[in-house]
Coordinates of C-alpha atoms in Angstrom, one line a residue:
Chain A
X1 CA -23.0 -6.8 22.5
X2 CA -26.0 -5.5 20.5
X3 CA -25.9 -5.3 16.7
X4 CA -24.9 -1.7 17.0
X5 CA -22.9 -0.2 19.7
X6 CA -21.8 3.5 19.8
X7 CA -19.5 4.7 22.5
X8 CA -18.6 8.4 23.1
X9 CA -19.0 9.2 19.5
X10 CA -17.9 12.7 18.4
X11 CA -18.0 13.9 14.8
X12 CA -16.6 17.3 13.7
X13 CA -17.1 18.7 10.2
X14 CA -14.0 20.5 9.2
X15 CA -14.2 23.5 6.8
X16 CA -11.0 24.2 4.8
X17 CA -10.0 27.0 2.6
X18 CA -8.7 26.6 -1.0
X19 CA -5.2 25.8 0.3
X20 CA -6.5 23.1 2.6
X21 CA -6.0 25.1 5.8
X22 CA -8.5 24.5 8.5
X23 CA -11.0 27.5 8.6
X24 CA -13.2 26.1 11.3
X25 CA -14.9 23.1 12.7
X26 CA -18.5 22.4 13.7
X27 CA -19.4 19.6 16.0
X28 CA -22.3 17.6 14.6
X29 CA -22.2 14.7 17.2
X30 CA -21.2 15.3 20.7
X31 CA -20.4 12.3 22.9
X32 CA -23.2 10.0 21.9
X33 CA -23.4 6.5 23.4
X34 CA -26.1 4.1 22.6
X35 CA -26.8 0.4 21.9
X36 CA -29.3 -1.3 19.6
X37 CA -30.2 -4.9 20.1
X38 CA -30.7 -7.3 17.2
X39 CA -34.3 -7.3 15.9
X40 CA -35.3 -3.9 17.5
X41 CA -37.3 -1.2 15.7
X42 CA -35.6 2.1 16.5
X43 CA -36.7 5.6 15.6
X44 CA -34.4 8.6 15.8
X45 CA -36.1 12.0 16.0
X46 CA -34.6 15.5 15.9
X47 CA -34.8 18.8 14.1
X48 CA -33.0 19.7 11.0
X49 CA -29.3 19.9 11.9
X50 CA -29.6 18.0 15.1
X51 CA -27.1 15.3 14.0
X52 CA -29.4 12.4 13.1
X53 CA -28.2 11.9 9.5
X54 CA -24.5 12.3 10.6
X55 CA -25.1 9.6 13.2
X56 CA -26.8 7.3 10.6
X57 CA -23.9 7.8 8.2
X58 CA -21.5 6.3 10.8
X59 CA -23.4 3.1 10.8
X60 CA -22.3 2.0 7.4
X61 CA -19.1 3.9 7.3
X62 CA -19.9 6.7 5.0
X63 CA -18.4 8.8 7.9
X64 CA -15.8 7.8 10.4
X65 CA -15.7 8.9 14.1
X66 CA -13.6 12.0 15.0
X67 CA -13.5 10.5 18.5
X68 CA -15.1 7.5 20.1
X69 CA -16.1 4.2 18.5
X70 CA -18.9 2.5 16.5
X71 CA -19.3 -1.2 16.3
X72 CA -21.6 -2.8 13.8
X73 CA -22.2 -6.5 14.4
X74 CA -19.2 -6.5 16.6
X75 CA -16.9 -5.0 14.0
X76 CA -15.2 -1.7 14.6
X77 CA -16.0 0.8 11.8
X78 CA -12.6 2.5 12.3
X79 CA -10.8 -0.5 10.9
X80 CA -10.6 -0.4 7.1
X81 CA -10.6 -4.2 6.6
X82 CA -14.1 -4.3 8.2
X83 CA -15.6 -1.9 5.7
X84 CA -17.3 -4.3 3.2
X85 CA -18.5 -6.6 5.9
X86 CA -20.1 -3.7 7.7
X87 CA -21.7 -2.3 4.6
X88 CA -23.2 -5.7 3.9
X89 CA -24.6 -6.0 7.4
X90 CA -26.0 -2.5 7.6
X91 CA -27.8 -1.2 4.4
X92 CA -29.0 2.3 4.0
X93 CA -32.1 3.9 2.3
X94 CA -32.2 7.6 1.6
X95 CA -34.9 10.3 1.2
X96 CA -35.1 10.6 -2.6
X97 CA -35.9 7.4 -4.4
X98 CA -34.8 8.8 -7.7
X99 CA -31.2 9.1 -6.5
X100 CA -31.0 5.5 -5.5
X101 CA -32.3 3.6 -8.5
X102 CA -29.9 2.9 -11.3
X103 CA -31.4 -0.1 -13.1
X104 CA -33.6 0.3 -16.2
X105 CA -35.8 -2.6 -15.1
X106 CA -37.0 -3.2 -11.5
X107 CA -35.5 -6.7 -11.1
X108 CA -32.1 -5.6 -12.4
X109 CA -32.0 -2.7 -10.0
X110 CA -32.7 -5.1 -7.1
X111 CA -30.1 -7.5 -8.3
X112 CA -27.3 -4.9 -8.6
X113 CA -26.3 -5.1 -4.9
X114 CA -25.8 -8.9 -4.7
X115 CA -24.2 -9.0 -8.1
X116 CA -21.6 -6.5 -6.9
X117 CA -21.0 -8.7 -3.9
X118 CA -20.1 -11.6 -6.2
X119 CA -23.1 -13.7 -5.4
X120 CA -23.6 -16.6 -7.9
X121 CA -26.2 -15.9 -10.6
X122 CA -28.7 -18.5 -9.4
X123 CA -28.6 -17.1 -6.0
X124 CA -28.9 -13.5 -7.2
X125 CA -32.3 -14.4 -8.8
X126 CA -33.4 -16.2 -5.6
X127 CA -32.6 -13.1 -3.6
X128 CA -34.3 -10.8 -6.1
X129 CA -37.4 -12.9 -5.9
X130 CA -37.4 -12.9 -2.1
X131 CA -36.7 -9.2 -1.8
X132 CA -39.4 -8.2 -4.2
X133 CA -41.8 -10.5 -2.3
X134 CA -40.8 -8.9 1.0
X135 CA -41.7 -5.4 -0.3
X136 CA -44.7 -6.5 -2.2
X137 CA -43.5 -5.5 -5.7
X138 CA -43.3 -8.8 -7.5
X139 CA -46.0 -7.7 -10.0
X140 CA -43.7 -4.8 -11.1
X141 CA -40.5 -6.8 -11.6
X142 CA -40.3 -6.2 -15.4
X143 CA -41.4 -2.5 -15.1
X144 CA -39.2 0.5 -15.7
X145 CA -38.6 2.1 -12.3
X146 CA -39.2 5.6 -13.6
X147 CA -42.9 4.8 -14.3
X148 CA -43.5 3.9 -10.7
X149 CA -45.1 6.0 -8.0
X150 CA -42.9 7.5 -5.2
X151 CA -43.9 4.9 -2.7
X152 CA -43.3 2.1 -5.2
X153 CA -39.9 3.4 -6.1
X154 CA -38.9 3.7 -2.5
X155 CA -40.0 0.0 -2.0
X156 CA -37.7 -1.0 -4.9
X157 CA -34.9 0.9 -3.2
X158 CA -35.6 -1.0 0.0
X159 CA -35.7 -4.3 -2.0
X160 CA -32.3 -3.4 -3.3
X161 CA -31.0 -3.3 0.2
X162 CA -32.9 -6.4 1.3
X163 CA -31.3 -8.4 -1.5
X164 CA -28.0 -7.8 0.1
X165 CA -29.3 -9.7 3.2
X166 CA -28.3 -7.1 5.7
X167 CA -29.0 -7.6 9.4
X168 CA -29.8 -4.0 9.9
X169 CA -31.5 -1.4 7.6
X170 CA -31.0 2.4 8.3
X171 CA -33.7 4.6 6.6
X172 CA -33.0 8.3 6.5
X173 CA -36.3 10.1 6.1
X174 CA -37.6 7.5 3.5
X175 CA -41.1 9.0 3.4
X176 CA -40.3 12.8 3.2
X177 CA -41.2 13.0 -0.5
X178 CA -44.2 10.7 -0.6
X179 CA -47.9 11.1 -0.6
X180 CA -49.9 9.7 2.3
X181 CA -50.5 6.2 0.8
X182 CA -46.9 6.0 -0.3
X183 CA -45.8 6.8 3.2
X184 CA -48.1 4.1 4.6
X185 CA -46.8 1.5 2.1
X186 CA -43.2 2.2 2.9
X187 CA -43.7 2.1 6.7
X188 CA -45.8 -1.1 6.5
X189 CA -43.0 -2.7 4.4
X190 CA -40.4 -1.8 6.9
X191 CA -42.5 -3.1 9.8
X192 CA -43.0 -6.4 8.1
X193 CA -39.3 -6.8 7.4
X194 CA -38.7 -6.2 11.1
X195 CA -41.4 -8.6 12.3
X196 CA -41.1 -11.4 9.8
X197 CA -37.4 -11.4 8.8
X198 CA -36.2 -10.0 12.1
X199 CA -34.2 -7.3 10.4
X200 CA -33.1 -4.5 12.8
X201 CA -34.6 -1.2 11.7
X202 CA -33.3 2.3 12.4
X203 CA -35.7 4.8 11.1
X204 CA -35.1 8.6 10.9
X205 CA -38.2 10.6 10.4
X206 CA -40.0 13.9 10.9
X207 CA -43.4 12.2 10.8
X208 CA -44.4 11.5 14.4
X209 CA -47.1 9.0 13.4
X210 CA -44.4 6.7 12.1
X211 CA -42.9 6.4 15.6
X212 CA -45.9 4.5 17.1
X213 CA -45.1 0.8 17.4
X214 CA -41.3 1.4 17.7
X215 CA -39.4 -0.5 20.4
X216 CA -37.3 2.6 21.3
X217 CA -37.1 6.2 20.4
X218 CA -34.0 8.4 20.6
X219 CA -34.4 12.2 20.4
X220 CA -31.4 14.2 19.3
X221 CA -30.7 17.9 19.8
X222 CA -27.4 19.7 19.1
X223 CA -25.6 16.5 18.4
X224 CA -26.6 14.8 21.7
X225 CA -29.2 12.2 22.6
X226 CA -31.5 14.3 24.9
X227 CA -34.4 12.0 25.4
X228 CA -35.0 8.3 25.0
X229 CA -37.6 5.7 25.8
X230 CA -40.6 3.9 24.4
X231 CA -42.9 5.9 22.2
X232 CA -45.3 6.3 25.1
X233 CA -42.6 7.6 27.4
X234 CA -41.3 10.1 24.8
X235 CA -44.6 11.4 23.7
X236 CA -45.7 12.0 27.3
X237 CA -43.3 14.9 27.2
X238 CA -45.3 17.2 24.9
X239 CA -43.8 20.5 26.0
X240 CA -40.2 19.2 26.0
X241 CA -40.6 17.8 22.5
X242 CA -41.9 21.2 21.2
X243 CA -38.8 22.8 22.8
X244 CA -36.7 20.5 20.6
X245 CA -38.6 21.7 17.5
X246 CA -40.6 18.4 17.3
X247 CA -44.2 17.5 17.7
X248 CA -46.4 14.6 18.7
X249 CA -49.0 12.7 16.7
X250 CA -52.3 14.5 16.3
X251 CA -54.1 12.0 18.6
X252 CA -51.5 12.6 21.3
X253 CA -51.8 16.4 20.9
X254 CA -55.6 16.2 21.1
X255 CA -55.5 14.1 24.3
X256 CA -53.0 16.5 25.7
X257 CA -55.2 19.5 24.9
X258 CA -58.2 17.8 26.4
X259 CA -56.3 17.1 29.5
X260 CA -55.3 20.7 29.8
X261 CA -59.0 21.5 29.5
X262 CA -59.7 19.3 32.6
X263 CA -60.5 16.0 31.0
X264 CA -58.6 13.4 33.0
X265 CA -56.7 11.2 30.5
X266 CA -53.5 9.2 30.8
X267 CA -50.2 10.7 29.4
X268 CA -48.8 9.6 26.1
X269 CA -51.9 8.4 24.3
X270 CA -50.7 7.1 20.9
X271 CA -53.7 5.6 19.1
X272 CA -57.3 6.5 18.4
X273 CA -58.4 3.4 20.3
X274 CA -56.6 4.5 23.4
X275 CA -58.3 7.9 23.2
X276 CA -61.8 6.4 22.7
X277 CA -61.3 4.1 25.7
X278 CA -59.8 6.8 27.8
X279 CA -62.8 9.1 27.1
X280 CA -65.3 6.3 27.9
X281 CA -63.6 5.6 31.2
X282 CA -63.6 9.4 32.0
X283 CA -67.3 9.7 31.3
X284 CA -68.1 6.7 33.5
X285 CA -66.1 8.2 36.4
X286 CA -67.7 11.6 36.0
X287 CA -71.2 10.2 35.8
X288 CA -70.5 8.2 39.0
X289 CA -69.3 11.4 40.7
X290 CA -72.4 13.2 39.5
X291 CA -74.7 10.5 41.0
X292 CA -72.8 10.6 44.3
X293 CA -73.2 14.4 44.3
X294 CA -76.9 14.1 44.0
Chain B
X1 CA -60.4 37.4 -11.4
X2 CA -56.9 36.2 -11.4
X3 CA -56.5 33.0 -13.3
X4 CA -59.0 31.0 -15.4
X5 CA -58.2 27.6 -16.8
X6 CA -60.5 26.4 -19.6
X7 CA -60.6 22.9 -21.1
X8 CA -56.8 22.5 -20.6
X9 CA -55.3 19.2 -21.8
X10 CA -51.6 18.4 -21.6
X11 CA -50.0 15.4 -23.3
X12 CA -46.4 14.3 -22.7
X13 CA -44.6 12.6 -25.5
X14 CA -47.3 13.0 -28.1
X15 CA -46.7 10.7 -31.0
X16 CA -44.4 8.3 -29.1
X17 CA -45.0 5.0 -27.3
X18 CA -44.6 6.9 -24.0
X19 CA -47.5 9.2 -24.5
X20 CA -49.1 10.3 -21.2
X21 CA -52.2 12.3 -20.9
X22 CA -51.1 14.3 -17.8
X23 CA -54.0 16.9 -17.7
X24 CA -57.5 16.0 -18.9
X25 CA -59.9 18.8 -19.7
X26 CA -59.2 20.9 -16.6
X27 CA -61.5 23.8 -15.8
X28 CA -60.7 26.0 -12.8
X29 CA -61.0 29.6 -11.7
X30 CA -58.7 31.1 -9.1
X31 CA -60.0 34.3 -7.6
X32 CA -57.8 37.1 -6.3
X33 CA -56.8 36.7 -2.7
X34 CA -57.7 33.0 -2.4
X35 CA -55.7 30.5 -0.3
X36 CA -56.0 27.2 -2.0
X37 CA -54.5 23.7 -1.3
X38 CA -53.7 21.5 -4.2
X39 CA -53.4 17.8 -3.3
X40 CA -53.0 14.6 -5.2
X41 CA -50.9 11.4 -5.2
X42 CA -47.5 11.5 -6.9
X43 CA -48.1 11.6 -10.6
X44 CA -51.6 13.0 -10.4
X45 CA -50.8 16.1 -12.4
X46 CA -50.4 18.7 -9.7
X47 CA -46.9 19.9 -10.7
X48 CA -47.8 19.9 -14.4
X49 CA -50.9 22.0 -13.6
X50 CA -48.8 24.6 -11.6
X51 CA -46.3 24.8 -14.4
X52 CA -49.1 25.8 -16.8
X53 CA -50.2 28.7 -14.5
X54 CA -47.0 30.7 -15.1
X55 CA -46.5 29.6 -18.6
X56 CA -43.5 27.2 -18.1
X57 CA -45.4 24.5 -19.9
X58 CA -47.8 25.2 -22.8
X59 CA -51.1 23.4 -22.8
X60 CA -51.6 20.9 -25.7
X61 CA -55.1 22.3 -26.0
X62 CA -57.4 24.7 -24.1
X63 CA -56.9 28.2 -22.8
X64 CA -55.6 30.0 -19.8
X65 CA -56.5 33.6 -18.9
X66 CA -54.6 35.8 -16.5
X67 CA -56.8 38.8 -15.5
X68 CA -58.9 38.0 -18.5
X69 CA -56.0 38.1 -20.9
X70 CA -55.3 35.0 -23.0
X71 CA -51.7 34.0 -22.1
X72 CA -51.2 32.1 -25.3
X73 CA -52.0 35.2 -27.4
X74 CA -49.0 36.4 -29.4
X75 CA -48.8 39.9 -27.8
X76 CA -49.1 38.6 -24.3
X77 CA -45.9 38.9 -22.3
X78 CA -44.8 35.6 -20.7
X79 CA -42.0 37.4 -18.9
X80 CA -44.5 39.6 -17.2
X81 CA -46.7 36.6 -16.3
X82 CA -43.7 34.9 -14.7
X83 CA -43.0 37.9 -12.5
X84 CA -46.7 38.1 -11.5
X85 CA -47.1 34.3 -10.8
X86 CA -44.2 33.2 -8.6
X87 CA -43.5 29.5 -8.5
X88 CA -41.4 28.0 -5.7
X89 CA -40.3 24.6 -6.7
X90 CA -39.8 21.5 -4.6
X91 CA -36.5 21.7 -2.7
X92 CA -36.0 25.3 -3.8
X93 CA -32.8 25.5 -1.8
X94 CA -31.1 23.5 -4.5
X95 CA -31.4 26.6 -6.7
X96 CA -29.5 29.0 -4.4
X97 CA -26.3 29.9 -6.1
X98 CA -25.1 33.4 -5.1
X99 CA -22.2 34.2 -2.7
X100 CA -24.4 35.5 0.0
X101 CA -28.1 35.4 1.1
X102 CA -28.8 39.0 0.2
X103 CA -27.4 38.8 -3.4
X104 CA -29.3 35.6 -4.0
X105 CA -32.6 37.3 -3.2
X106 CA -31.6 40.4 -5.3
X107 CA -31.1 38.2 -8.4
X108 CA -34.8 38.1 -9.4
X109 CA -35.7 41.8 -9.1
X110 CA -32.3 42.8 -10.7
X111 CA -33.3 40.7 -13.7
X112 CA -36.5 42.7 -13.9
X113 CA -34.3 45.7 -14.7
X114 CA -35.1 47.6 -11.6
X115 CA -32.8 50.3 -10.1
X116 CA -30.3 49.2 -7.4
X117 CA -32.1 50.9 -4.6
X118 CA -35.5 49.4 -5.5
X119 CA -33.9 45.9 -5.9
X120 CA -32.3 46.2 -2.4
X121 CA -35.5 47.5 -0.9
X122 CA -37.5 44.6 -2.3
X123 CA -34.9 42.0 -1.2
X124 CA -34.9 43.4 2.4
X125 CA -38.7 43.4 2.5
X126 CA -38.8 39.8 1.2
X127 CA -36.3 38.5 3.7
X128 CA -38.2 40.3 6.5
X129 CA -41.5 38.7 5.5
X130 CA -40.0 35.2 5.6
X131 CA -38.6 35.9 9.1
X132 CA -34.9 35.6 8.3
X133 CA -32.7 37.3 10.8
X134 CA -30.7 40.2 9.3
X135 CA -27.5 38.9 10.8
X136 CA -27.6 36.2 8.1
X137 CA -27.9 38.5 5.1
X138 CA -24.2 38.3 4.4
X139 CA -23.8 34.5 5.2
X140 CA -23.2 32.0 2.4
X141 CA -26.5 30.2 1.6
X142 CA -24.7 27.0 2.1
X143 CA -24.0 27.7 5.8
X144 CA -27.7 27.9 6.6
X145 CA -29.9 25.2 8.0
X146 CA -32.5 23.5 5.8
X147 CA -35.3 25.7 7.1
X148 CA -33.3 28.9 6.6
X149 CA -32.3 27.9 3.1
X150 CA -35.9 27.3 2.2
X151 CA -36.8 30.7 3.5
X152 CA -34.1 32.4 1.4
X153 CA -35.4 30.6 -1.7
X154 CA -39.0 31.7 -1.0
X155 CA -37.8 35.3 -0.4
X156 CA -36.1 35.1 -3.8
X157 CA -39.5 34.6 -5.4
X158 CA -41.3 37.1 -3.1
X159 CA -38.8 39.9 -4.1
X160 CA -40.3 39.7 -7.6
X161 CA -43.5 40.9 -5.8
X162 CA -45.8 38.3 -7.4
X163 CA -49.6 38.6 -7.2
X164 CA -49.9 34.9 -7.1
X165 CA -47.6 32.6 -5.2
X166 CA -47.5 28.9 -6.0
X167 CA -45.5 26.7 -3.5
X168 CA -44.8 23.1 -4.5
X169 CA -44.4 21.2 -1.2
X170 CA -42.7 24.0 0.7
X171 CA -42.3 22.0 3.9
X172 CA -41.0 18.6 2.6
X173 CA -38.1 17.4 4.7
X174 CA -38.4 20.1 7.3
X175 CA -38.7 19.3 11.0
X176 CA -42.2 20.0 12.6
X177 CA -41.2 23.4 14.0
X178 CA -39.7 24.5 10.8
X179 CA -42.8 23.3 8.9
X180 CA -45.1 25.3 11.2
X181 CA -42.9 28.4 11.0
X182 CA -42.9 28.5 7.2
X183 CA -46.6 27.8 6.9
X184 CA -47.3 30.6 9.5
X185 CA -45.3 33.0 7.4
X186 CA -47.1 32.0 4.2
X187 CA -50.4 32.5 6.1
X188 CA -49.2 35.9 7.1
X189 CA -48.3 36.9 3.5
X190 CA -51.8 35.9 2.5
X191 CA -53.5 37.9 5.2
X192 CA -51.3 41.0 5.2
X193 CA -50.4 41.4 1.6
X194 CA -53.5 39.7 0.1
X195 CA -51.3 37.5 -2.1
X196 CA -53.2 34.7 -3.8
X197 CA -51.6 31.4 -2.7
X198 CA -51.7 27.9 -4.1
X199 CA -50.1 25.4 -1.8
X200 CA -49.2 22.0 -3.1
X201 CA -48.9 19.6 -0.2
X202 CA -48.8 15.9 0.8
X203 CA -49.7 16.8 4.4
X204 CA -53.4 16.8 4.9
X205 CA -53.0 18.2 8.5
X206 CA -51.2 21.3 7.1
X207 CA -53.7 21.8 4.3
X208 CA -56.6 21.5 6.8
X209 CA -55.1 24.1 9.1
X210 CA -54.5 26.8 6.5
X211 CA -56.5 26.8 3.3
X212 CA -60.1 27.7 2.6
X213 CA -60.5 25.6 -0.6
X214 CA -58.9 22.3 -1.7
X215 CA -58.5 21.1 -5.2
X216 CA -57.9 17.3 -5.4
X217 CA -56.2 16.0 -8.5
X218 CA -56.4 12.3 -9.6
X219 CA -54.9 10.9 -12.8
X220 CA -55.0 14.3 -14.6
X221 CA -58.5 15.2 -13.5
X222 CA -59.9 17.5 -10.9
X223 CA -61.7 15.0 -8.6
X224 CA -62.9 17.4 -5.9
X225 CA -62.9 21.2 -5.6
X226 CA -64.5 22.2 -2.3
X227 CA -63.9 23.5 1.2
X228 CA -61.6 21.3 3.4
X229 CA -64.6 20.1 5.5
X230 CA -66.4 19.0 2.4
X231 CA -63.3 17.4 0.8
X232 CA -62.3 15.4 3.9
X233 CA -65.9 14.0 4.2
X234 CA -64.8 11.9 1.2
X235 CA -62.0 10.3 3.2
X236 CA -62.7 6.8 2.0
X237 CA -62.5 7.9 -1.6
X238 CA -59.4 10.0 -0.9
X239 CA -57.7 6.8 0.4
X240 CA -58.4 5.1 -2.9
X241 CA -56.5 7.8 -4.8
X242 CA -53.4 7.8 -2.6
X243 CA -54.5 10.5 -0.1
X244 CA -56.1 10.5 3.3
X245 CA -57.9 12.9 5.7
X246 CA -56.1 14.5 8.7
X247 CA -55.7 12.1 11.6
X248 CA -58.3 14.0 13.7
X249 CA -61.0 13.3 11.1
X250 CA -60.5 9.6 11.7
X251 CA -60.5 10.1 15.5
X252 CA -63.8 12.0 15.3
X253 CA -65.4 9.3 13.1
X254 CA -64.3 6.6 15.6
X255 CA -65.7 8.6 18.5
X256 CA -69.0 9.1 16.7
X257 CA -69.2 5.3 16.1
X258 CA -68.7 4.8 19.8
X259 CA -71.6 6.9 20.7
X260 CA -70.0 10.3 21.3
X261 CA -72.0 13.1 19.6
X262 CA -69.0 14.8 18.2
X263 CA -68.7 16.8 14.9
X264 CA -67.1 14.5 12.3
X265 CA -66.4 17.5 10.2
X266 CA -63.6 18.7 12.5
X267 CA -60.3 18.9 10.6
X268 CA -58.0 20.5 13.1
X269 CA -57.0 19.6 16.7
X270 CA -58.6 22.8 18.0
X271 CA -62.0 22.1 16.4
X272 CA -61.8 18.5 17.6
X273 CA -61.0 19.5 21.1
X274 CA -63.9 22.0 21.3
X275 CA -66.3 19.5 19.8
X276 CA -65.3 16.7 22.2
X277 CA -65.6 19.0 25.2
X278 CA -69.2 19.9 24.1
X279 CA -70.1 16.3 23.6
X280 CA -68.7 15.3 27.0
X281 CA -70.7 18.0 28.6
X282 CA -73.9 16.8 26.8
X283 CA -73.4 13.2 27.9
X284 CA -72.9 14.1 31.5
X285 CA -76.1 16.0 31.6
X286 CA -78.1 13.3 29.8

């Protein structure tokens, strides 16, 4: 079994009036099944209200299934005795760094998680060192978190999760509030954790550029997984993605527009390099045809 | 002439160990009817600057003029300034509080002391111009999606009928379609109602697509104040100060280095496409 297995998951939000009577329900997740292998880099896309965050909150038991099951590292999230073990194996990072930092000094904030787990003091410091190294923030260990930039704060929040040695990190729009360089820092940090430490990553984002390089992409709409595949496969479906209120990276859109204008290029171009090579090949072919024509 | 900022400095925590010089000798003129993008890394002073423009924060030194009137003069009405210069904060949906959408939008004009009919007329107009369906007017703001809430919050400021609208990252956290819809509506407000707009954004792609002028802030200074094409030519310098150019700018530079005679000033997908098609045509004929 993969590190995460979701089977026929349904989640209903129930609205109650002041006396606690049910006023209505809305279905946020509708029969989702998916599996994530250990060490994978997964991206979940979907418009606001498509169910991404609700899905993510099931992975470290902030929410429990209405129907169906979720297993994290082989443990069923519906069983209360698994709760702490699951939260240690699946750590979560949220959108706003200011809501996640509690320490007055960077290194204390990072040590908070392992301390709460009852890790011995010596080991806490070892873990803090390693976590700060992993997010490239060692130089700021004695700084006050509120003097850091948005990207730095978010890296401290990630270090706080890393110090708990989770096998899997779930990031719910971790870059939504950051400037371009902050976004890049955070995504590079997450990629490194995935590649060097083999941490499984589940990234929820609205920035299509952050999808490139992922092992697998899931697209959600109205509580269901409507499209999945490699970034190339998913971004080949430009029109379908737009229907789901999403987009493609600018380079993919440019290639798509050029193709519509008659320039033969392959589908799902994801990088500038692919586009440059594609255009060079196109030009060679066309010149060849022109020569034959003469 | 709408707003003139002269030698403005702002210092947080003056006289303490935490003193921060957030704005350093800023000089700017914002003309009526302009559509300006304000970009800068987190902590560069963008938000502090916007809060000066409607008098929420008072400059430590320097002067600000609104239609040639000194806003720090004793007889100048700050209340009036705040109704003329509307400020939409980051995540404005956190500020919705009324029982339904319509009442929430009415709150601002009601506080201006207008008659009930006028208040409701303005609220309706404002909701219409942000493209919110009338079936939602009586809904609780908390039942709406993120994009819808954001629209209601913007309508709340529009109902004050501001002459200048400042939006602090109005699309943060929205999905791509929601982002495009809100920006299109802001663009329409600018075109149809001639409202002066100052858009604070971290998305270089969005800024490139909509604005005519970009002000780049860095460590409390104005680093660049030019057209988008001119600003994004400095993409290497922008990267050093936490920013970037739109992705197409990088693509076009890469193509140019590979011998395609494309226009490296392209900042939108459409411009890039047209330029590449022209370059391809040229190469085939050569």
